[in-house]
Amino acid sequence: MLGRDHALSGALALAALAPVLHLPPEILPAAVVLGAGAGVLPDIDHPDSSISRSFGFATEGFSRLVHKLSGGHRHGTHSIIGIAVFTAGAYAAGALQAAHASHGWVVDHKTFTWDMLPALLYMSLLYGSALRALHVGGHHGDAIGILGALGTVFTGADVTTFHVWHWSVPLLALATGLGCAAHIAGDELTHGGCPVLWPFSKHEFHLLPKPLQFTTAKLCETWVIFPLLVIALTAALWHATGHQLWVPSAARK
């Protein structure tokens, strides 16, 4: 799938699950944008992807390293292990920020320490990548992403925890896991598929039978997948903000 559609699918995953997870309305914008950024995160293994170009030579160099370590494009980063590594990194960054947020400089009634830096860098990458993939902000998209990450760190929205089964998961890790999972699910709709069980198996899994699989950047993705994602995201956001998707006929009378 194209980076644009991966970003939309990541945002959709957070918006659709917002009512189930009881995301507060003030957290929803950060959650959706983080989900969009995480939706393109697995493509950090491709030097020409939108996320790899986010911060110039820094992310391009990191992308080449990931490409080698993960076995190439659509290998390690497009597997269950890839999701686990990305999510664990986000969890560690959020946990470090939350554990040491009581020391440092006072900024707008919040405190700043160097322990916030990993979460800040992580979110800057996700915000900037989301804006770049969605063609928002143009050349200023990366700067807007950094400012957004700063605002999120100082509000503490990224370390707001949610109960998922038996765990308390900070928003940053939750958005990363769901966004990456949405990315892999999207690629499993294409002819390429994903080696979900890498490195134990290189078998490429698909979610659709072969006749229904589509090719990236062709007519089906442009004229079917993209419009459906936009409509679904709009509906999910409408519902997540407390509105009903439809009104039962009895209630109209």
PDB file of C-alpha atoms in Angstrom:
ATOM      1  CA  MET A   1       0.000   0.000   0.000  1.00  0.00           C
ATOM      2  CA  LEU A   2       0.987   3.613  -0.468  1.00  0.00           C
ATOM      3  CA  GLY A   3       2.266   5.572   2.536  1.00  0.00           C
ATOM      4  CA  ARG A   4      -0.836   7.760   2.377  1.00  0.00           C
ATOM      5  CA  ASP A   5      -3.136   4.787   2.802  1.00  0.00           C
ATOM      6  CA  HIS A   6      -0.972   3.219   5.501  1.00  0.00           C
ATOM      7  CA  ALA A   7      -1.221   6.475   7.462  1.00  0.00           C
ATOM      8  CA  LEU A   8      -5.005   6.549   7.034  1.00  0.00           C
ATOM      9  CA  SER A   9      -5.310   2.935   8.175  1.00  0.00           C
ATOM     10  CA  GLY A  10      -3.221   3.617  11.273  1.00  0.00           C
ATOM     11  CA  ALA A  11      -5.356   6.627  12.135  1.00  0.00           C
ATOM     12  CA  LEU A  12      -8.492   4.565  11.507  1.00  0.00           C
ATOM     13  CA  ALA A  13      -7.341   1.855  13.930  1.00  0.00           C
ATOM     14  CA  LEU A  14      -7.054   4.384  16.777  1.00  0.00           C
ATOM     15  CA  ALA A  15     -10.260   6.238  15.908  1.00  0.00           C
ATOM     16  CA  ALA A  16     -12.297   3.039  15.568  1.00  0.00           C
ATOM     17  CA  LEU A  17     -11.097   1.661  18.912  1.00  0.00           C
ATOM     18  CA  ALA A  18     -11.341   4.982  20.774  1.00  0.00           C
ATOM     19  CA  PRO A  19     -14.836   4.264  22.223  1.00  0.00           C
ATOM     20  CA  VAL A  20     -13.777   0.768  23.329  1.00  0.00           C
ATOM     21  CA  LEU A  21     -10.592   2.065  24.932  1.00  0.00           C
ATOM     22  CA  HIS A  22     -12.440   5.063  26.442  1.00  0.00           C
ATOM     23  CA  LEU A  23      -9.977   7.568  25.016  1.00  0.00           C
ATOM     24  CA  PRO A  24     -10.776  11.025  26.446  1.00  0.00           C
ATOM     25  CA  PRO A  25     -11.719  13.578  23.763  1.00  0.00           C
ATOM     26  CA  GLU A  26      -8.663  15.700  24.559  1.00  0.00           C
ATOM     27  CA  ILE A  27      -6.401  12.708  23.865  1.00  0.00           C
ATOM     28  CA  LEU A  28      -8.072  11.699  20.598  1.00  0.00           C
ATOM     29  CA  PRO A  29      -6.199  14.080  18.228  1.00  0.00           C
ATOM     30  CA  ALA A  30      -2.796  12.960  19.507  1.00  0.00           C
ATOM     31  CA  ALA A  31      -3.867   9.306  19.374  1.00  0.00           C
ATOM     32  CA  VAL A  32      -5.089   9.541  15.778  1.00  0.00           C
ATOM     33  CA  VAL A  33      -1.973  11.349  14.506  1.00  0.00           C
ATOM     34  CA  LEU A  34       0.343   8.983  16.387  1.00  0.00           C
ATOM     35  CA  GLY A  35      -1.592   6.088  14.864  1.00  0.00           C
ATOM     36  CA  ALA A  36      -1.133   7.607  11.414  1.00  0.00           C
ATOM     37  CA  GLY A  37       2.609   7.911  11.985  1.00  0.00           C
ATOM     38  CA  ALA A  38       2.851   4.359  13.294  1.00  0.00           C
ATOM     39  CA  GLY A  39       0.906   3.304  10.212  1.00  0.00           C
ATOM     40  CA  VAL A  40       3.969   4.059   8.088  1.00  0.00           C
ATOM     41  CA  LEU A  41       6.584   3.049  10.690  1.00  0.00           C
ATOM     42  CA  PRO A  42       7.231  -0.503   9.359  1.00  0.00           C
ATOM     43  CA  ASP A  43       8.391   1.032   6.071  1.00  0.00           C
ATOM     44  CA  ILE A  44      11.442   2.431   7.873  1.00  0.00           C
ATOM     45  CA  ASP A  45      13.125  -0.599   6.263  1.00  0.00           C
ATOM     46  CA  HIS A  46      12.817   1.046   2.818  1.00  0.00           C
ATOM     47  CA  PRO A  47      15.286   3.916   2.130  1.00  0.00           C
ATOM     48  CA  ASP A  48      12.873   5.602  -0.299  1.00  0.00           C
ATOM     49  CA  SER A  49       9.780   5.527   1.936  1.00  0.00           C
ATOM     50  CA  SER A  50       8.164   8.689   3.276  1.00  0.00           C
ATOM     51  CA  ILE A  51       9.211   7.916   6.854  1.00  0.00           C
ATOM     52  CA  SER A  52      12.831   7.321   5.807  1.00  0.00           C
ATOM     53  CA  ARG A  53      12.950  10.775   4.229  1.00  0.00           C
ATOM     54  CA  SER A  54      11.360  12.516   7.218  1.00  0.00           C
ATOM     55  CA  PHE A  55      14.520  13.963   8.771  1.00  0.00           C
ATOM     56  CA  GLY A  56      17.016  13.790   5.953  1.00  0.00           C
ATOM     57  CA  PHE A  57      20.297  11.929   6.362  1.00  0.00           C
ATOM     58  CA  ALA A  58      19.488  10.922   9.968  1.00  0.00           C
ATOM     59  CA  THR A  59      16.428   8.842   9.109  1.00  0.00           C
ATOM     60  CA  GLU A  60      17.868   7.759   5.762  1.00  0.00           C
ATOM     61  CA  GLY A  61      20.951   6.356   7.491  1.00  0.00           C
ATOM     62  CA  PHE A  62      18.821   4.664  10.134  1.00  0.00           C
ATOM     63  CA  SER A  63      16.622   3.219   7.400  1.00  0.00           C
ATOM     64  CA  ARG A  64      19.610   1.626   5.679  1.00  0.00           C
ATOM     65  CA  LEU A  65      20.651   0.067   8.983  1.00  0.00           C
ATOM     66  CA  VAL A  66      17.155  -1.309   9.593  1.00  0.00           C
ATOM     67  CA  HIS A  67      17.050  -2.579   6.014  1.00  0.00           C
ATOM     68  CA  LYS A  68      20.164  -4.680   6.628  1.00  0.00           C
ATOM     69  CA  LEU A  69      19.212  -5.903  10.091  1.00  0.00           C
ATOM     70  CA  SER A  70      15.652  -6.843   9.133  1.00  0.00           C
ATOM     71  CA  GLY A  71      16.542  -8.754   5.975  1.00  0.00           C
ATOM     72  CA  GLY A  72      15.281  -6.164   3.497  1.00  0.00           C
ATOM     73  CA  HIS A  73      11.954  -4.549   2.716  1.00  0.00           C
ATOM     74  CA  ARG A  74       8.830  -6.334   3.984  1.00  0.00           C
ATOM     75  CA  HIS A  75      10.718  -8.755   6.161  1.00  0.00           C
ATOM     76  CA  GLY A  76      11.529  -8.151   9.837  1.00  0.00           C
ATOM     77  CA  THR A  77       9.627  -4.898  10.251  1.00  0.00           C
ATOM     78  CA  HIS A  78       6.541  -6.463   8.665  1.00  0.00           C
ATOM     79  CA  SER A  79       6.274  -9.314  11.159  1.00  0.00           C
ATOM     80  CA  ILE A  80       4.968  -9.967  14.658  1.00  0.00           C
ATOM     81  CA  ILE A  81       8.505  -9.474  15.941  1.00  0.00           C
ATOM     82  CA  GLY A  82       8.646  -6.123  14.160  1.00  0.00           C
ATOM     83  CA  ILE A  83       5.436  -4.962  15.836  1.00  0.00           C
ATOM     84  CA  ALA A  84       6.789  -6.145  19.203  1.00  0.00           C
ATOM     85  CA  VAL A  85      10.102  -4.295  18.786  1.00  0.00           C
ATOM     86  CA  PHE A  86       8.483  -1.021  17.696  1.00  0.00           C
ATOM     87  CA  THR A  87       5.911  -1.221  20.496  1.00  0.00           C
ATOM     88  CA  ALA A  88       8.518  -2.126  23.114  1.00  0.00           C
ATOM     89  CA  GLY A  89      10.609   0.869  22.068  1.00  0.00           C
ATOM     90  CA  ALA A  90       7.603   3.165  22.410  1.00  0.00           C
ATOM     91  CA  TYR A  91       6.705   1.603  25.764  1.00  0.00           C
ATOM     92  CA  ALA A  92      10.251   2.076  27.086  1.00  0.00           C
ATOM     93  CA  ALA A  93      10.338   5.710  25.950  1.00  0.00           C
ATOM     94  CA  GLY A  94       6.977   6.424  27.581  1.00  0.00           C
ATOM     95  CA  ALA A  95       7.877   4.570  30.774  1.00  0.00           C
ATOM     96  CA  LEU A  96      11.135   6.505  31.096  1.00  0.00           C
ATOM     97  CA  GLN A  97       9.290   9.790  30.670  1.00  0.00           C
ATOM     98  CA  ALA A  98       6.598   8.878  33.191  1.00  0.00           C
ATOM     99  CA  ALA A  99       9.019   7.534  35.791  1.00  0.00           C
ATOM    100  CA  HIS A 100      11.266  10.602  35.888  1.00  0.00           C
ATOM    101  CA  ALA A 101       8.857  13.440  35.141  1.00  0.00           C
ATOM    102  CA  SER A 102       9.237  14.846  38.665  1.00  0.00           C
ATOM    103  CA  HIS A 103      12.654  16.436  38.127  1.00  0.00           C
ATOM    104  CA  GLY A 104      14.003  19.235  35.943  1.00  0.00           C
ATOM    105  CA  TRP A 105      12.729  22.521  34.576  1.00  0.00           C
ATOM    106  CA  VAL A 106       9.160  23.601  35.191  1.00  0.00           C
ATOM    107  CA  VAL A 107       7.430  24.426  31.920  1.00  0.00           C
ATOM    108  CA  ASP A 108       3.731  25.334  31.935  1.00  0.00           C
ATOM    109  CA  HIS A 109       3.217  23.497  35.227  1.00  0.00           C
ATOM    110  CA  LYS A 110       4.898  20.453  33.732  1.00  0.00           C
ATOM    111  CA  THR A 111       8.457  19.317  34.260  1.00  0.00           C
ATOM    112  CA  PHE A 112      11.114  18.689  31.653  1.00  0.00           C
ATOM    113  CA  THR A 113      14.067  16.326  31.941  1.00  0.00           C
ATOM    114  CA  TRP A 114      16.356  14.602  29.499  1.00  0.00           C
ATOM    115  CA  ASP A 115      14.353  11.471  30.240  1.00  0.00           C
ATOM    116  CA  MET A 116      11.641  12.944  28.027  1.00  0.00           C
ATOM    117  CA  LEU A 117      13.996  12.969  25.038  1.00  0.00           C
ATOM    118  CA  PRO A 118      13.392   9.380  23.777  1.00  0.00           C
ATOM    119  CA  ALA A 119       9.607   9.919  23.777  1.00  0.00           C
ATOM    120  CA  LEU A 120      10.072  13.310  22.124  1.00  0.00           C
ATOM    121  CA  LEU A 121      12.224  11.835  19.360  1.00  0.00           C
ATOM    122  CA  TYR A 122       9.861   8.911  18.875  1.00  0.00           C
ATOM    123  CA  MET A 123       6.819  11.159  18.586  1.00  0.00           C
ATOM    124  CA  SER A 124       8.616  13.658  16.344  1.00  0.00           C
ATOM    125  CA  LEU A 125       9.297  10.794  13.936  1.00  0.00           C
ATOM    126  CA  LEU A 126       5.687   9.573  14.057  1.00  0.00           C
ATOM    127  CA  TYR A 127       4.124  13.042  13.748  1.00  0.00           C
ATOM    128  CA  GLY A 128       6.486  14.109  10.969  1.00  0.00           C
ATOM    129  CA  SER A 129       5.984  10.857   9.079  1.00  0.00           C
ATOM    130  CA  ALA A 130       2.207  11.112   9.341  1.00  0.00           C
ATOM    131  CA  LEU A 131       2.213  14.643   7.931  1.00  0.00           C
ATOM    132  CA  ARG A 132       4.639  13.702   5.165  1.00  0.00           C
ATOM    133  CA  ALA A 133       2.670  10.598   4.168  1.00  0.00           C
ATOM    134  CA  LEU A 134      -0.578  12.577   4.092  1.00  0.00           C
ATOM    135  CA  HIS A 135       1.057  15.490   2.234  1.00  0.00           C
ATOM    136  CA  VAL A 136       0.194  17.937   5.020  1.00  0.00           C
ATOM    137  CA  GLY A 137       2.439  20.886   5.857  1.00  0.00           C
ATOM    138  CA  GLY A 138       4.725  20.658   2.840  1.00  0.00           C
ATOM    139  CA  HIS A 139       8.352  21.508   3.642  1.00  0.00           C
ATOM    140  CA  HIS A 140       7.284  22.637   7.107  1.00  0.00           C
ATOM    141  CA  GLY A 141       5.723  19.275   7.992  1.00  0.00           C
ATOM    142  CA  ASP A 142       8.747  18.052   9.940  1.00  0.00           C
ATOM    143  CA  ALA A 143       8.906  21.247  11.998  1.00  0.00           C
ATOM    144  CA  ILE A 144       5.176  21.014  12.686  1.00  0.00           C
ATOM    145  CA  GLY A 145       5.722  17.403  13.767  1.00  0.00           C
ATOM    146  CA  ILE A 146       8.429  18.407  16.238  1.00  0.00           C
ATOM    147  CA  LEU A 147       6.226  21.162  17.681  1.00  0.00           C
ATOM    148  CA  GLY A 148       3.349  18.704  17.989  1.00  0.00           C
ATOM    149  CA  ALA A 149       5.605  16.238  19.791  1.00  0.00           C
ATOM    150  CA  LEU A 150       6.761  18.965  22.198  1.00  0.00           C
ATOM    151  CA  GLY A 151       3.164  19.881  22.959  1.00  0.00           C
ATOM    152  CA  THR A 152       2.232  16.252  23.537  1.00  0.00           C
ATOM    153  CA  VAL A 153       5.184  15.668  25.868  1.00  0.00           C
ATOM    154  CA  PHE A 154       4.362  18.680  27.992  1.00  0.00           C
ATOM    155  CA  THR A 155       0.699  17.743  28.296  1.00  0.00           C
ATOM    156  CA  GLY A 156       1.653  14.176  29.128  1.00  0.00           C
ATOM    157  CA  ALA A 157      -0.914  12.829  26.661  1.00  0.00           C
ATOM    158  CA  ASP A 158       1.545  10.256  25.350  1.00  0.00           C
ATOM    159  CA  VAL A 159       1.964   8.603  28.774  1.00  0.00           C
ATOM    160  CA  THR A 160      -1.760   8.476  29.553  1.00  0.00           C
ATOM    161  CA  THR A 161      -2.318   4.781  30.271  1.00  0.00           C
ATOM    162  CA  PHE A 162      -5.067   2.475  29.060  1.00  0.00           C
ATOM    163  CA  HIS A 163      -5.983  -0.975  30.290  1.00  0.00           C
ATOM    164  CA  VAL A 164      -5.460  -3.609  27.612  1.00  0.00           C
ATOM    165  CA  TRP A 165      -6.197  -7.047  29.041  1.00  0.00           C
ATOM    166  CA  HIS A 166      -3.917  -7.302  32.089  1.00  0.00           C
ATOM    167  CA  TRP A 167      -1.581  -4.474  31.146  1.00  0.00           C
ATOM    168  CA  SER A 168      -1.543  -0.713  31.554  1.00  0.00           C
ATOM    169  CA  VAL A 169      -0.254   0.615  28.256  1.00  0.00           C
ATOM    170  CA  PRO A 170       0.772   4.260  27.620  1.00  0.00           C
ATOM    171  CA  LEU A 171      -0.802   5.949  24.610  1.00  0.00           C
ATOM    172  CA  LEU A 172       2.496   6.134  22.714  1.00  0.00           C
ATOM    173  CA  ALA A 173       2.940   2.344  22.863  1.00  0.00           C
ATOM    174  CA  LEU A 174      -0.739   1.673  22.183  1.00  0.00           C
ATOM    175  CA  ALA A 175      -0.754   3.868  19.079  1.00  0.00           C
ATOM    176  CA  THR A 176       2.506   2.351  17.860  1.00  0.00           C
ATOM    177  CA  GLY A 177       1.287  -1.230  18.199  1.00  0.00           C
ATOM    178  CA  LEU A 178      -2.085  -0.601  16.572  1.00  0.00           C
ATOM    179  CA  GLY A 179      -0.630   1.523  13.770  1.00  0.00           C
ATOM    180  CA  CYS A 180       2.028  -1.071  12.915  1.00  0.00           C
ATOM    181  CA  ALA A 181      -0.571  -3.849  12.982  1.00  0.00           C
ATOM    182  CA  ALA A 182      -2.776  -1.823  10.620  1.00  0.00           C
ATOM    183  CA  HIS A 183       0.193  -1.392   8.267  1.00  0.00           C
ATOM    184  CA  ILE A 184       0.828  -5.120   8.090  1.00  0.00           C
ATOM    185  CA  ALA A 185      -2.871  -5.870   7.637  1.00  0.00           C
ATOM    186  CA  GLY A 186      -2.926  -3.406   4.739  1.00  0.00           C
ATOM    187  CA  ASP A 187       0.057  -5.030   3.037  1.00  0.00           C
ATOM    188  CA  GLU A 188      -1.587  -8.423   3.481  1.00  0.00           C
ATOM    189  CA  LEU A 189      -4.369  -7.202   1.210  1.00  0.00           C
ATOM    190  CA  THR A 190      -1.885  -6.800  -1.640  1.00  0.00           C
ATOM    191  CA  HIS A 191      -0.264  -9.393  -3.891  1.00  0.00           C
ATOM    192  CA  GLY A 192       2.989  -9.043  -1.938  1.00  0.00           C
ATOM    193  CA  GLY A 193       1.669 -10.155   1.445  1.00  0.00           C
ATOM    194  CA  CYS A 194       3.772 -10.144   4.617  1.00  0.00           C
ATOM    195  CA  PRO A 195       6.051 -12.739   6.274  1.00  0.00           C
ATOM    196  CA  VAL A 196       4.291 -12.366   9.621  1.00  0.00           C
ATOM    197  CA  LEU A 197       6.263 -15.224  11.217  1.00  0.00           C
ATOM    198  CA  TRP A 198       9.698 -13.964  10.102  1.00  0.00           C
ATOM    199  CA  PRO A 199      12.452 -15.099  10.806  1.00  0.00           C
ATOM    200  CA  PHE A 200      10.981 -18.524  11.595  1.00  0.00           C
ATOM    201  CA  SER A 201       9.136 -18.629   8.285  1.00  0.00           C
ATOM    202  CA  LYS A 202       9.337 -16.541   5.125  1.00  0.00           C
ATOM    203  CA  HIS A 203       5.853 -17.549   4.037  1.00  0.00           C
ATOM    204  CA  GLU A 204       3.905 -14.470   2.894  1.00  0.00           C
ATOM    205  CA  PHE A 205       0.483 -14.309   4.475  1.00  0.00           C
ATOM    206  CA  HIS A 206      -2.557 -12.719   2.806  1.00  0.00           C
ATOM    207  CA  LEU A 207      -5.927 -11.660   4.171  1.00  0.00           C
ATOM    208  CA  LEU A 208      -7.714 -12.049   0.850  1.00  0.00           C
ATOM    209  CA  PRO A 209      -7.888 -14.837  -1.735  1.00  0.00           C
ATOM    210  CA  LYS A 210      -5.672 -14.219  -4.761  1.00  0.00           C
ATOM    211  CA  PRO A 211      -8.436 -12.928  -7.099  1.00  0.00           C
ATOM    212  CA  LEU A 212      -9.265 -10.132  -4.612  1.00  0.00           C
ATOM    213  CA  GLN A 213      -5.697  -9.043  -3.863  1.00  0.00           C
ATOM    214  CA  PHE A 214      -4.618  -5.739  -5.379  1.00  0.00           C
ATOM    215  CA  THR A 215      -1.353  -4.176  -6.512  1.00  0.00           C
ATOM    216  CA  THR A 216       0.062  -1.125  -4.750  1.00  0.00           C
ATOM    217  CA  ALA A 217      -0.561   2.255  -6.438  1.00  0.00           C
ATOM    218  CA  LYS A 218      -2.837   0.801  -9.106  1.00  0.00           C
ATOM    219  CA  LEU A 219      -6.475   1.650  -9.873  1.00  0.00           C
ATOM    220  CA  CYS A 220      -7.985  -0.434  -7.061  1.00  0.00           C
ATOM    221  CA  GLU A 221      -5.982   1.296  -4.346  1.00  0.00           C
ATOM    222  CA  THR A 222      -6.519   4.749  -5.825  1.00  0.00           C
ATOM    223  CA  TRP A 223     -10.227   4.519  -6.555  1.00  0.00           C
ATOM    224  CA  VAL A 224     -11.473   1.936  -4.049  1.00  0.00           C
ATOM    225  CA  ILE A 225      -9.163   1.544  -1.038  1.00  0.00           C
ATOM    226  CA  PHE A 226      -8.340   5.235  -0.569  1.00  0.00           C
ATOM    227  CA  PRO A 227     -11.971   6.480  -0.691  1.00  0.00           C
ATOM    228  CA  LEU A 228     -13.081   3.684   1.650  1.00  0.00           C
ATOM    229  CA  LEU A 229     -10.371   4.593   4.165  1.00  0.00           C
ATOM    230  CA  VAL A 230     -11.353   8.270   4.072  1.00  0.00           C
ATOM    231  CA  ILE A 231     -15.046   7.439   4.590  1.00  0.00           C
ATOM    232  CA  ALA A 232     -14.295   4.935   7.361  1.00  0.00           C
ATOM    233  CA  LEU A 233     -11.959   7.347   9.173  1.00  0.00           C
ATOM    234  CA  THR A 234     -14.525  10.146   8.968  1.00  0.00           C
ATOM    235  CA  ALA A 235     -17.223   7.864  10.386  1.00  0.00           C
ATOM    236  CA  ALA A 236     -14.918   6.563  13.129  1.00  0.00           C
ATOM    237  CA  LEU A 237     -13.954  10.088  14.206  1.00  0.00           C
ATOM    238  CA  TRP A 238     -17.607  11.133  14.214  1.00  0.00           C
ATOM    239  CA  HIS A 239     -18.475   8.195  16.456  1.00  0.00           C
ATOM    240  CA  ALA A 240     -15.391   8.656  18.658  1.00  0.00           C
ATOM    241  CA  THR A 241     -16.431  12.239  19.427  1.00  0.00           C
ATOM    242  CA  GLY A 242     -19.747  11.055  20.863  1.00  0.00           C
ATOM    243  CA  HIS A 243     -22.002  11.220  17.817  1.00  0.00           C
ATOM    244  CA  GLN A 244     -24.201   8.392  16.604  1.00  0.00           C
ATOM    245  CA  LEU A 245     -23.423   6.918  13.220  1.00  0.00           C
ATOM    246  CA  TRP A 246     -27.123   6.443  12.618  1.00  0.00           C
ATOM    247  CA  VAL A 247     -30.349   7.179  14.450  1.00  0.00           C
ATOM    248  CA  PRO A 248     -32.789   4.270  14.880  1.00  0.00           C
ATOM    249  CA  SER A 249     -36.058   4.828  13.063  1.00  0.00           C
ATOM    250  CA  ALA A 250     -38.002   4.673  16.340  1.00  0.00           C
ATOM    251  CA  ALA A 251     -35.916   7.544  17.752  1.00  0.00           C
ATOM    252  CA  ARG A 252     -36.764   9.777  14.775  1.00  0.00           C
ATOM    253  CA  LYS A 253     -40.460   9.759  15.579  1.00  0.00           C
TER     254      LYS A 253
END
